[in-house]
Short mmCIF file of C-alpha atoms in Angstrom, two decimals:
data_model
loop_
_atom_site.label_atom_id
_atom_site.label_comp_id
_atom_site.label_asym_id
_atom_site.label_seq_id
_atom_site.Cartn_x
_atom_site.Cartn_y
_atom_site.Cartn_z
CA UNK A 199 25.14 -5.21 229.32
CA UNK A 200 27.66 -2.08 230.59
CA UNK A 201 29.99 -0.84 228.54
CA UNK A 202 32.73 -2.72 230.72
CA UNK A 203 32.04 -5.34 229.82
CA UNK A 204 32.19 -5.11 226.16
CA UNK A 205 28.47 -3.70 225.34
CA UNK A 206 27.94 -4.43 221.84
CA UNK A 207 26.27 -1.14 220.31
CA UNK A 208 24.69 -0.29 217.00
CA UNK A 209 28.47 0.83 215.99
CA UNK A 210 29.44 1.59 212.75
CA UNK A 211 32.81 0.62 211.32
CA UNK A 212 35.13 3.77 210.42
CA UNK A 213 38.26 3.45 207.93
CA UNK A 214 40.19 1.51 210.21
CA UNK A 215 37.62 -1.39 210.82
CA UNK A 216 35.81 0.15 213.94
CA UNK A 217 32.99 2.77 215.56
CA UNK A 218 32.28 5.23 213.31
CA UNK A 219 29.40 7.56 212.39
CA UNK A 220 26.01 6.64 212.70
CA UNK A 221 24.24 6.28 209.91
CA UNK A 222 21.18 3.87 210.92
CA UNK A 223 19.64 4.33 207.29
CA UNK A 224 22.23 2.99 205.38
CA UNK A 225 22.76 -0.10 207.49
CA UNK A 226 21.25 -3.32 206.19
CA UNK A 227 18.83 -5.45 208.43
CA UNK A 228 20.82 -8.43 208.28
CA UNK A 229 23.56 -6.92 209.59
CA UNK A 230 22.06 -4.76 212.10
CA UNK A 231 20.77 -7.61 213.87
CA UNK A 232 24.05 -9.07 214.91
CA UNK A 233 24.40 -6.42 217.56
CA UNK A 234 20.82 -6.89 218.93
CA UNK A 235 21.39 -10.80 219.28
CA UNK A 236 24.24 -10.85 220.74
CA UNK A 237 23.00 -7.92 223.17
CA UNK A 238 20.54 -10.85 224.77
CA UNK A 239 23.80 -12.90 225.54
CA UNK A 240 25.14 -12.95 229.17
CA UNK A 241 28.87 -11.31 229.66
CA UNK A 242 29.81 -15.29 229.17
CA UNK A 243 28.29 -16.54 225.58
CA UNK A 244 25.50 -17.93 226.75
CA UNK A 245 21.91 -16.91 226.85
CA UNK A 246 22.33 -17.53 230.55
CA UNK A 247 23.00 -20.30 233.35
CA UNK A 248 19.70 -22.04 233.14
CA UNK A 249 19.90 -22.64 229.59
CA UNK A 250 22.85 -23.76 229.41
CA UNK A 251 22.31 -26.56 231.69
CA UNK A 252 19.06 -27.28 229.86
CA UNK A 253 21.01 -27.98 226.80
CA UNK A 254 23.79 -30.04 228.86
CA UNK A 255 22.26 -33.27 228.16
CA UNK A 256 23.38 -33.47 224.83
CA UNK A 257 27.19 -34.39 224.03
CA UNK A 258 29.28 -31.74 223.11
CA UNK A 259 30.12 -34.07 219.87
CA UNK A 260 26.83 -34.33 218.89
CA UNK A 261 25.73 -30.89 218.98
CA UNK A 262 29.15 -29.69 217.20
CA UNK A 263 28.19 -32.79 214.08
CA UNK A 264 24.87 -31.23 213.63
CA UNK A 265 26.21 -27.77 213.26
CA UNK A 266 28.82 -28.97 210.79
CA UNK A 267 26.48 -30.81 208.70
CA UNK A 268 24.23 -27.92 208.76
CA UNK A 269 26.51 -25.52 207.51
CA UNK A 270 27.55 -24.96 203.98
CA UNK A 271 31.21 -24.21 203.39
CA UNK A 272 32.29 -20.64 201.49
CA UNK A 273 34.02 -21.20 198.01
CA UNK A 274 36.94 -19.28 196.84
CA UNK A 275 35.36 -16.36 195.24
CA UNK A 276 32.79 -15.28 197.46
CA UNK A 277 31.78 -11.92 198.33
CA UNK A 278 30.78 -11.20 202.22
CA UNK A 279 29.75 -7.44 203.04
CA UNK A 280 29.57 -5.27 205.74
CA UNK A 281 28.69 -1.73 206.62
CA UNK A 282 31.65 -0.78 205.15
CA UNK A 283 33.83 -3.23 203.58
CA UNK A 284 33.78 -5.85 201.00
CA UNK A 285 35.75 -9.16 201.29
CA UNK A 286 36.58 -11.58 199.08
CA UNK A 287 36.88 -15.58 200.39
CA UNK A 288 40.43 -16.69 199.38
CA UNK A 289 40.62 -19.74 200.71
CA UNK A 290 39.46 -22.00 203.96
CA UNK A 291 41.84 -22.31 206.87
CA UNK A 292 40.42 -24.23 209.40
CA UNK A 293 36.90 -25.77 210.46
CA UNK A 294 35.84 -26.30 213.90
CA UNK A 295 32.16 -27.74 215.62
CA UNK A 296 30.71 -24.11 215.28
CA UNK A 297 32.25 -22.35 212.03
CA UNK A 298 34.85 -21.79 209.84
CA UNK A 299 38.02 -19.90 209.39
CA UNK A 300 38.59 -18.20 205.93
CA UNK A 301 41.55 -16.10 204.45
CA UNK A 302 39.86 -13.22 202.78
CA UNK A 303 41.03 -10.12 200.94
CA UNK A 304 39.68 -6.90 201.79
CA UNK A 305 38.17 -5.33 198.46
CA UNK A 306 38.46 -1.80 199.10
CA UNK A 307 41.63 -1.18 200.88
CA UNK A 308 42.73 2.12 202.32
CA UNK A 309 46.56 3.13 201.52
CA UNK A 310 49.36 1.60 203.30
CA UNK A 311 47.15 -0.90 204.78
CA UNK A 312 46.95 -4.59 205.09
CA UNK A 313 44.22 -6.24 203.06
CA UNK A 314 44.61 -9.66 203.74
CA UNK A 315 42.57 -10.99 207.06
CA UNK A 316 41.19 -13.71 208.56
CA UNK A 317 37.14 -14.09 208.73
CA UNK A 318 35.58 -16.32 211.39
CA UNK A 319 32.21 -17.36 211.18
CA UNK A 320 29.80 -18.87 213.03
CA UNK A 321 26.26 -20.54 212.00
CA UNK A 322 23.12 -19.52 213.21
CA UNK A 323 20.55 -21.35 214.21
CA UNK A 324 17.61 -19.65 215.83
CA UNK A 325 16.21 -22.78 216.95
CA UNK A 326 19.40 -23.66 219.17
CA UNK A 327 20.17 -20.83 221.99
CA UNK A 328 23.75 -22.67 222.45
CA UNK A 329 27.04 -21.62 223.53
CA UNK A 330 27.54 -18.43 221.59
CA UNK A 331 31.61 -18.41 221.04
CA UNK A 332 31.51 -15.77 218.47
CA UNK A 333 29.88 -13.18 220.74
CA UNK A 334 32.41 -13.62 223.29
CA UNK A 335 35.53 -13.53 221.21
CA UNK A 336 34.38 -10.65 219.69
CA UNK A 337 33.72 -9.20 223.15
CA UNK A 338 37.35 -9.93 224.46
CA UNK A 339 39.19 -8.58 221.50
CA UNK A 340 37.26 -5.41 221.72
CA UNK A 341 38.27 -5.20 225.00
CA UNK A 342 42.08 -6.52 224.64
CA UNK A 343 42.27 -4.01 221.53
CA UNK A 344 41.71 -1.58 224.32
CA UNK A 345 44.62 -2.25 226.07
CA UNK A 346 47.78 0.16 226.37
CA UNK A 347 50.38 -0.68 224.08
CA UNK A 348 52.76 -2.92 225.65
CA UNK A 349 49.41 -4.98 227.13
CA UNK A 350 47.91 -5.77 223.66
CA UNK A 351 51.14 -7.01 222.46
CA UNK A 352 49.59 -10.77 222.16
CA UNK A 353 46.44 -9.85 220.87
CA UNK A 354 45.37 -9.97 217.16
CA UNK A 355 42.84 -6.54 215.77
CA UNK A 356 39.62 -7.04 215.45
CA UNK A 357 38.84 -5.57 211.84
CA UNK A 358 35.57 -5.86 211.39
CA UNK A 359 32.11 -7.58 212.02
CA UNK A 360 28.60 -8.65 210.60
CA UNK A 361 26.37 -11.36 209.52
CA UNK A 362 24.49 -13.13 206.72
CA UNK A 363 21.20 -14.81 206.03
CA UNK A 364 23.48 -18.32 207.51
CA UNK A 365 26.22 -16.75 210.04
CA UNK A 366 27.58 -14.25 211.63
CA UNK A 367 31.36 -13.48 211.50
CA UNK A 368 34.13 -11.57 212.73
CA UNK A 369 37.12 -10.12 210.97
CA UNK A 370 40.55 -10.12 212.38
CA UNK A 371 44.41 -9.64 211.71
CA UNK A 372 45.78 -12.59 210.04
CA UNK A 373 48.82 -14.43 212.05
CA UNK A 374 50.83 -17.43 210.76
CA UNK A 375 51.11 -21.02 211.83
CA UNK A 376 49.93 -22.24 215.35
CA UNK A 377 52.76 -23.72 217.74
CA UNK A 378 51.08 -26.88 217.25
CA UNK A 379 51.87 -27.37 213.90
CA UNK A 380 55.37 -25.66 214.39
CA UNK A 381 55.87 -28.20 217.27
CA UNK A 382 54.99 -31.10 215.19
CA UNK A 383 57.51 -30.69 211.99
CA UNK A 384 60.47 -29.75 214.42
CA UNK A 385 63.01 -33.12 214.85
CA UNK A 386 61.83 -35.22 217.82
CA UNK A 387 58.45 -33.03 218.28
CA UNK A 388 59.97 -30.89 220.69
CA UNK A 389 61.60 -26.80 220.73
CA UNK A 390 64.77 -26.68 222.27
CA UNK A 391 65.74 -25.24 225.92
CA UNK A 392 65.85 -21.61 224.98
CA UNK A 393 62.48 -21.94 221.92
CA UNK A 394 60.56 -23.46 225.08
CA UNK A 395 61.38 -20.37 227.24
CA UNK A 396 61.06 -17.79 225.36
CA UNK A 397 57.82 -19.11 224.15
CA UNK A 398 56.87 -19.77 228.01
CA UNK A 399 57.54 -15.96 228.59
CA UNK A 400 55.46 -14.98 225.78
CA UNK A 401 52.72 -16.95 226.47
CA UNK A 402 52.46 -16.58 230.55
CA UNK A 403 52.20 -12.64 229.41
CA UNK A 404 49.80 -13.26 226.70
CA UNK A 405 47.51 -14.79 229.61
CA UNK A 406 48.86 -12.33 232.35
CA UNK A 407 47.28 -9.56 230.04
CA UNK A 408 44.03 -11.61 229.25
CA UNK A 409 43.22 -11.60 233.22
CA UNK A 410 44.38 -8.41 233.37
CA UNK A 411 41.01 -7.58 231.50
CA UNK A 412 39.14 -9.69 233.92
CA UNK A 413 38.81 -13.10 231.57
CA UNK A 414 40.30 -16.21 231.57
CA UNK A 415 40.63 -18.46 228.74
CA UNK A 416 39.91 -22.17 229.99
CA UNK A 417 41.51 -23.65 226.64
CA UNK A 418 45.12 -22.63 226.76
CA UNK A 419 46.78 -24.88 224.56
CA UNK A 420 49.80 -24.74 221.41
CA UNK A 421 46.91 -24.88 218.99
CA UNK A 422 45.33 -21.64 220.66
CA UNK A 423 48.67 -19.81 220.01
CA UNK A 424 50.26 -18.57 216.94
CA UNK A 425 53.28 -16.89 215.45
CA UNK A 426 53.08 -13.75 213.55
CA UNK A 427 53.71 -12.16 210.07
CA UNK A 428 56.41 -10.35 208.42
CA UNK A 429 57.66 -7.83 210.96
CA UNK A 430 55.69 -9.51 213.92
CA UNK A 431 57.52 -13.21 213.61
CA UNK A 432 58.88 -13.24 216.25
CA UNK A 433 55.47 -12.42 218.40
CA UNK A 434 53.17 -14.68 219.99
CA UNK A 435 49.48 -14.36 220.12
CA UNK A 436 47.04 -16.00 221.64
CA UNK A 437 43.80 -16.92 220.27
CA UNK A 438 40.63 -18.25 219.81
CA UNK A 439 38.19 -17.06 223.30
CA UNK A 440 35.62 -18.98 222.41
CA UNK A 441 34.84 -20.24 225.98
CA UNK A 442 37.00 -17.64 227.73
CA UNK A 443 34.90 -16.39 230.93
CA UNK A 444 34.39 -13.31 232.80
CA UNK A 445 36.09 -13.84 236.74
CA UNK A 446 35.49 -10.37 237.75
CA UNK A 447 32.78 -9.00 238.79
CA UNK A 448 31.27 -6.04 236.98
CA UNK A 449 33.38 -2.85 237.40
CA UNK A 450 35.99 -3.88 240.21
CA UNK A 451 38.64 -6.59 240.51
CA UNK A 452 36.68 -8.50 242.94
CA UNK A 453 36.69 -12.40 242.33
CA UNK A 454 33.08 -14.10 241.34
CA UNK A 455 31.34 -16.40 243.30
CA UNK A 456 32.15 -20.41 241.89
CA UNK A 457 29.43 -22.04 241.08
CA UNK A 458 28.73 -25.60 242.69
CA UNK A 459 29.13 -27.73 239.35
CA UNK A 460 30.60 -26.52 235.73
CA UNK A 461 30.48 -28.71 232.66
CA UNK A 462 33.87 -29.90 231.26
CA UNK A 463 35.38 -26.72 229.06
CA UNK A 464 38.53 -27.16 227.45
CA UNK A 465 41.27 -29.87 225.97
CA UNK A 466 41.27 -32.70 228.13
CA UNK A 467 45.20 -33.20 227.50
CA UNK A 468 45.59 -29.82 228.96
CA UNK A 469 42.39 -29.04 230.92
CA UNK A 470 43.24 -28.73 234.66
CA UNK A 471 42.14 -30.77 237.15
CA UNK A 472 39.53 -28.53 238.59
CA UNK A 473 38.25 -29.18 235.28
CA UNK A 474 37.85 -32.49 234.95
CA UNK A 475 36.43 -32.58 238.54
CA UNK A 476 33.50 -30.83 237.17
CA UNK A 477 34.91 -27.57 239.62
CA UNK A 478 34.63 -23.66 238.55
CA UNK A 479 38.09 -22.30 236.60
CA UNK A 480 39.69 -19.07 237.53
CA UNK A 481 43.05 -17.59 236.66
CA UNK A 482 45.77 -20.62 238.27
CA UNK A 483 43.20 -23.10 235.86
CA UNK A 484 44.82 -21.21 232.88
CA UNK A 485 48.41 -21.73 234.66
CA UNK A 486 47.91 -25.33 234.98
CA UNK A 487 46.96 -26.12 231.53
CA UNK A 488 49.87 -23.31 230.72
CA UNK A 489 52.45 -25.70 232.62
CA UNK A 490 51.08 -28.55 230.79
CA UNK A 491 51.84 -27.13 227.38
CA UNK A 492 55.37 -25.73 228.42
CA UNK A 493 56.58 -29.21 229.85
CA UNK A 494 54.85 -30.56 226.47
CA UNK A 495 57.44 -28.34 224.30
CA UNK A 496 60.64 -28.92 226.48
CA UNK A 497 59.79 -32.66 225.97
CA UNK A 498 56.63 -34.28 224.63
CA UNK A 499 57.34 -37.80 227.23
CA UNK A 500 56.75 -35.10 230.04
CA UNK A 501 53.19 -35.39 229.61
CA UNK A 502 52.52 -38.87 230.47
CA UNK A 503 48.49 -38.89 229.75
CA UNK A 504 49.17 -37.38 225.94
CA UNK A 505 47.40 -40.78 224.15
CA UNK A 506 45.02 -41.35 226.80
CA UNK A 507 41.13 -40.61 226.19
CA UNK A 508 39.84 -41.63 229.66
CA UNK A 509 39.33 -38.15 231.75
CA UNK A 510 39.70 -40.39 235.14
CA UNK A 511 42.62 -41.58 234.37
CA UNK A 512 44.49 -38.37 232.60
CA UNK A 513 43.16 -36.76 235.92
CA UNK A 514 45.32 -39.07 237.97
CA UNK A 515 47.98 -38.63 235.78
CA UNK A 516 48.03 -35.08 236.83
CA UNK A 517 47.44 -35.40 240.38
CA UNK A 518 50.90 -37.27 240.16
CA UNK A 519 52.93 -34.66 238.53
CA UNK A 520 51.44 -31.98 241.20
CA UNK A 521 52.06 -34.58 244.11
CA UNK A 522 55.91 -34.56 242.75
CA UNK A 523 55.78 -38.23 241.44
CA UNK A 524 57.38 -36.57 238.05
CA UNK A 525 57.96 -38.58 235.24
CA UNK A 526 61.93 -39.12 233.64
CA UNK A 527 61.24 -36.16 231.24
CA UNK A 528 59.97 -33.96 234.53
CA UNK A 529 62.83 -34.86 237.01
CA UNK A 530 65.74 -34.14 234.38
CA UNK A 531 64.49 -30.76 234.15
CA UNK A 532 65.99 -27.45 236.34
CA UNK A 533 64.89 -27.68 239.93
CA UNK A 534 63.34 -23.85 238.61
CA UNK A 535 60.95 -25.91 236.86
CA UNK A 536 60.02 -27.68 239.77
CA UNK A 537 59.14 -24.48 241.60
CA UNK A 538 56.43 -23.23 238.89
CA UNK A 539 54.79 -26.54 239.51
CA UNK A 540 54.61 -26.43 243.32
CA UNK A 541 53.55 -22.92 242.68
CA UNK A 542 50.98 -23.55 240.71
CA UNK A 543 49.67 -26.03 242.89
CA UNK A 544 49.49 -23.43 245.83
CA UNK A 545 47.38 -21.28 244.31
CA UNK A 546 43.72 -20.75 245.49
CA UNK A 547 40.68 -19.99 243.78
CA UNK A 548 40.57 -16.55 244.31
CA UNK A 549 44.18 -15.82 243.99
CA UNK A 550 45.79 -13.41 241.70
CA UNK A 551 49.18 -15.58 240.28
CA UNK A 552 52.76 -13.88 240.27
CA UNK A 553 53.21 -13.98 237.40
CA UNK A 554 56.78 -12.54 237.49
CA UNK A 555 57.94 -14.97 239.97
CA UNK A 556 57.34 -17.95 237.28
CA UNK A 557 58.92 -15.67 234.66
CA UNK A 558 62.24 -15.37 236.87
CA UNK A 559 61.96 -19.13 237.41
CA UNK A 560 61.77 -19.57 233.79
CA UNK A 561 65.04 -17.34 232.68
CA UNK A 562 67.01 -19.04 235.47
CA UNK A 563 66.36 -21.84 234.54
CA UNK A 564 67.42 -20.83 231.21
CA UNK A 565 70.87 -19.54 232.39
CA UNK A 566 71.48 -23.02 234.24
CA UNK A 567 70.85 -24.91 230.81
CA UNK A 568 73.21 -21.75 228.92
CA UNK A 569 70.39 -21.32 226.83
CA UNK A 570 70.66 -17.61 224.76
CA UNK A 571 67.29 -16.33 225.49
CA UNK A 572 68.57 -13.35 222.22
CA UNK A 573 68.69 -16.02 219.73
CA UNK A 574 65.89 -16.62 217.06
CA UNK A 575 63.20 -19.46 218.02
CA UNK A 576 64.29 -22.55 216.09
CA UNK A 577 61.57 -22.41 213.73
CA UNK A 578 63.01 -19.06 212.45
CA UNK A 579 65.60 -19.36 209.31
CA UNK A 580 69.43 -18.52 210.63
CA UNK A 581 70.77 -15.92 208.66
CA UNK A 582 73.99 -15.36 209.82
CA UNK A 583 76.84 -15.89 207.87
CA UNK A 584 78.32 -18.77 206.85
CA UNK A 585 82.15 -19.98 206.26
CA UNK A 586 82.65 -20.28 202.31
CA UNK A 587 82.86 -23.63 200.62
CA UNK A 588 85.45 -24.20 198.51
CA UNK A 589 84.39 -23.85 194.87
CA UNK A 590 87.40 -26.42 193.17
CA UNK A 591 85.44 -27.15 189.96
CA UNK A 592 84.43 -30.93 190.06
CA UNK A 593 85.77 -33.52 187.51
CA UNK A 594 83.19 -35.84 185.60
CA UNK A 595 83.51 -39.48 186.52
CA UNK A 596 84.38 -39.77 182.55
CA UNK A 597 87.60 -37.28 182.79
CA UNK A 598 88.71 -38.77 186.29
CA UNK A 599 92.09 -38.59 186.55
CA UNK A 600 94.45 -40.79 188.42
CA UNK A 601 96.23 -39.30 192.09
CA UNK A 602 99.65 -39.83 190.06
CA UNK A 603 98.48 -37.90 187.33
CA UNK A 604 97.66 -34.87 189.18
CA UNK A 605 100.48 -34.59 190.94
CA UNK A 606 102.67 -34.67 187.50
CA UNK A 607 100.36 -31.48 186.01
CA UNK A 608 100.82 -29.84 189.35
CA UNK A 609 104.52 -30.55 189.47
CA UNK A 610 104.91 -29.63 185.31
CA UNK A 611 102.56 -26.43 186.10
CA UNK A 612 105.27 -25.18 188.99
CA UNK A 613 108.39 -25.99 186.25
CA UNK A 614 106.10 -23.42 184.29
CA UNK A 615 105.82 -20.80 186.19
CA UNK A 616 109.55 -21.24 187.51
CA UNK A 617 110.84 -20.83 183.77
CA UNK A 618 109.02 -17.89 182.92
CA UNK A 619 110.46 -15.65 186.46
#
């Protein structure tokens, strides 16, 4: 596969986690052969159309249950090595149908650098060509750590790479808590005006960059996003490209062909409705489930289909909102709001989204609510200061004195003074 699309060479990793010198000798056989099986993968993940479908008969469930029994979890403790780099297995963060997700600590850190990553795996099983996520996320970060500065913004690093007798794995910057989970502990489930917009900006850019690069995601969702660490807090990335697919095709912008029928990929709660009609995603797809998630965090009764299971009917459920039947939660909201939605629903196949037009929609609507778009998200601490309390020492229910009394000791205390001036 070309270089643009993210050709995955025999590269070494250098001090700072990637391509450096080539010393083929020294590289060990289990981890050269990561690069050579991924090679045989198509630009998507998969071994190629054909197969896919081949493997389409069985559920999605079923194949992710034998893959998890399969698999033996890492315990604390471990040691995973690659060319260049030792890690350590701190603890596990999160399991999916395909691998795991483990805080590590790099072993032999460089000065004044972060040791502390996150290490995605992915088992291997040489008798199942499936869906090969790990190839592909490792193939968009490469290319998204490519990116000129102000592009990769929303992007975490890829650190480092290799595989084992049982997985493969990638290693990547470690971010915080998913806005999911920071949705979920905040009073009544949802951000405020101003959280939901400035988290709207952040994310319609994050996406905005990723088809910049000529992917889309197909799973954009508030578990697929995360906040960051220590000086990057108040920056959101997006994650997890899995089942992210090439639109372009190879070396110019020009759109792909859709194919006739495409199996269900994403979260049916925010999956679009191309989706669920079995129809080929391209860049409004991510938009749709985008608008989903934003309505979702201004407030959670906007999305109407949120307990169902049946795809038919959460379909329908859509088709309303994009007909303008909106719910109470929808109508309340800025007529601004209103326009993303209709403009979303515009957009063809092949079209390349304005992205700045929603973004204006999104701070007017801000300024019609009076929502400070400058002020810290509301998961964030406030740290400005406070008024003083008053610190009158308290009296012990024991030592209580009566209103009557008081008032004598204050009155004696003022004789007091007044004697001795």
């Amino acid at each position: 596969m070309p270089d643009s699309e993210g050709e995955l060479k025999e590269d070494k990793i250098d001090e700072k986690g990637m391509d450096a010198s080539n010393e083929e000798e020294n590289v060990p056989k289990v981890v050269k052969e990561i690069d050579e099986d991924l090679k045989r993968c198509g630009d998507e993940g998969y071994r190629d159309d054909s197969e896919q479908r081949k493997e389409s008969d069985e559920k999605p469930k079923e194949i992710r249950r034998k893959h998890r029994a399969k698999r033996s979890s890492l315990i604390p403790g471990s040691i995973i090595t690659t060319t260049t780099n030792k890690y350590v297995i701190l603890s596990l963060i999160g399991a999916g149908g395909f691998g795991e997700v483990y805080r590590v600590k790099r072993m032999n850190k460089l000065p004044d650098e972060t040791n502390t990553f996150a290490l995605k795996t992915e088992t291997i099983d040489e008798n199942r060509k499936h869906l090969n996520r790990l190839k592909i996320e490792m193939t968009v970060l490469q290319l998204c750590n490519k990116l000129p500065p102000y592009r990769r913004e929303h992007f975490i690093m890829l650190a480092d790479k290799g595989r084992t007798e049982d997985f493969k794995f990638i290693v990547m910057e470690l971010v915080g808590s998913s806005l999911d989970i920071i949705q979920r502990e905040m009073p009544h489930h949802s951000f405020s005006y101003g959280t939901s917009v400035k988290v709207g900006l952040q994310t319609i850019d994050a996406i905005s960059d990723l088809h910049e690069i000529g992917y889309i995601h197909r799973d954009v969702k508030p578990q697929n996003f995360s906040v960051g660490l220590k000086d990057k807090a108040s920056t959101i990335y997006l994650l997890d490209f899995g089942i992210a697919r090439k639109y372009t095709i190879k070396d110019t912008k020009a759109v792909r062909l859709p194919r006739e029928t495409v199996h269900f990929m994403g979260t049916v709660r925010y999956a679009s409705r191309h989706c669920h009609r079995a129809q080929e995603q391209c860049r409004r797809d991510d938009l749709e489930s985008w608008i989903y998630m934003l309505l979702e965090f201004l407030d959670r009764k906007s999305i109407t289909w949120a307990k169902s299971i049946n795809k038919s009917h959460v379909c329908s459920e859509k088709e309303k909102l994009f007909a303008g039947d909106y719910p109470l939660a929808v109508a309340a909201l800025p007529e601004e709001v209103h326009k993303i939605i209709s403009y979303i629903n515009s957009l063809e196949y092949s079209s390349e989204p304005d992205y700045d037009f929603i973004k204006t929609m999104l701070r007017q609507s801000a300024r019609k609510r009076n929502a400070d778009l400058k002020s810290k998200f509301d998961w964030q601490p406030d740290t400005s200061p406070k008024p003083m309390k008053s610190t009158k020492p308290k009296t012990t229910k024991k030592h209580k004195k009566s209103k009557r009394v008081g008032e004598m000791e204050h009155e004696l205390g003022a004789l007091y003074q007044l004697a001795y001036t």
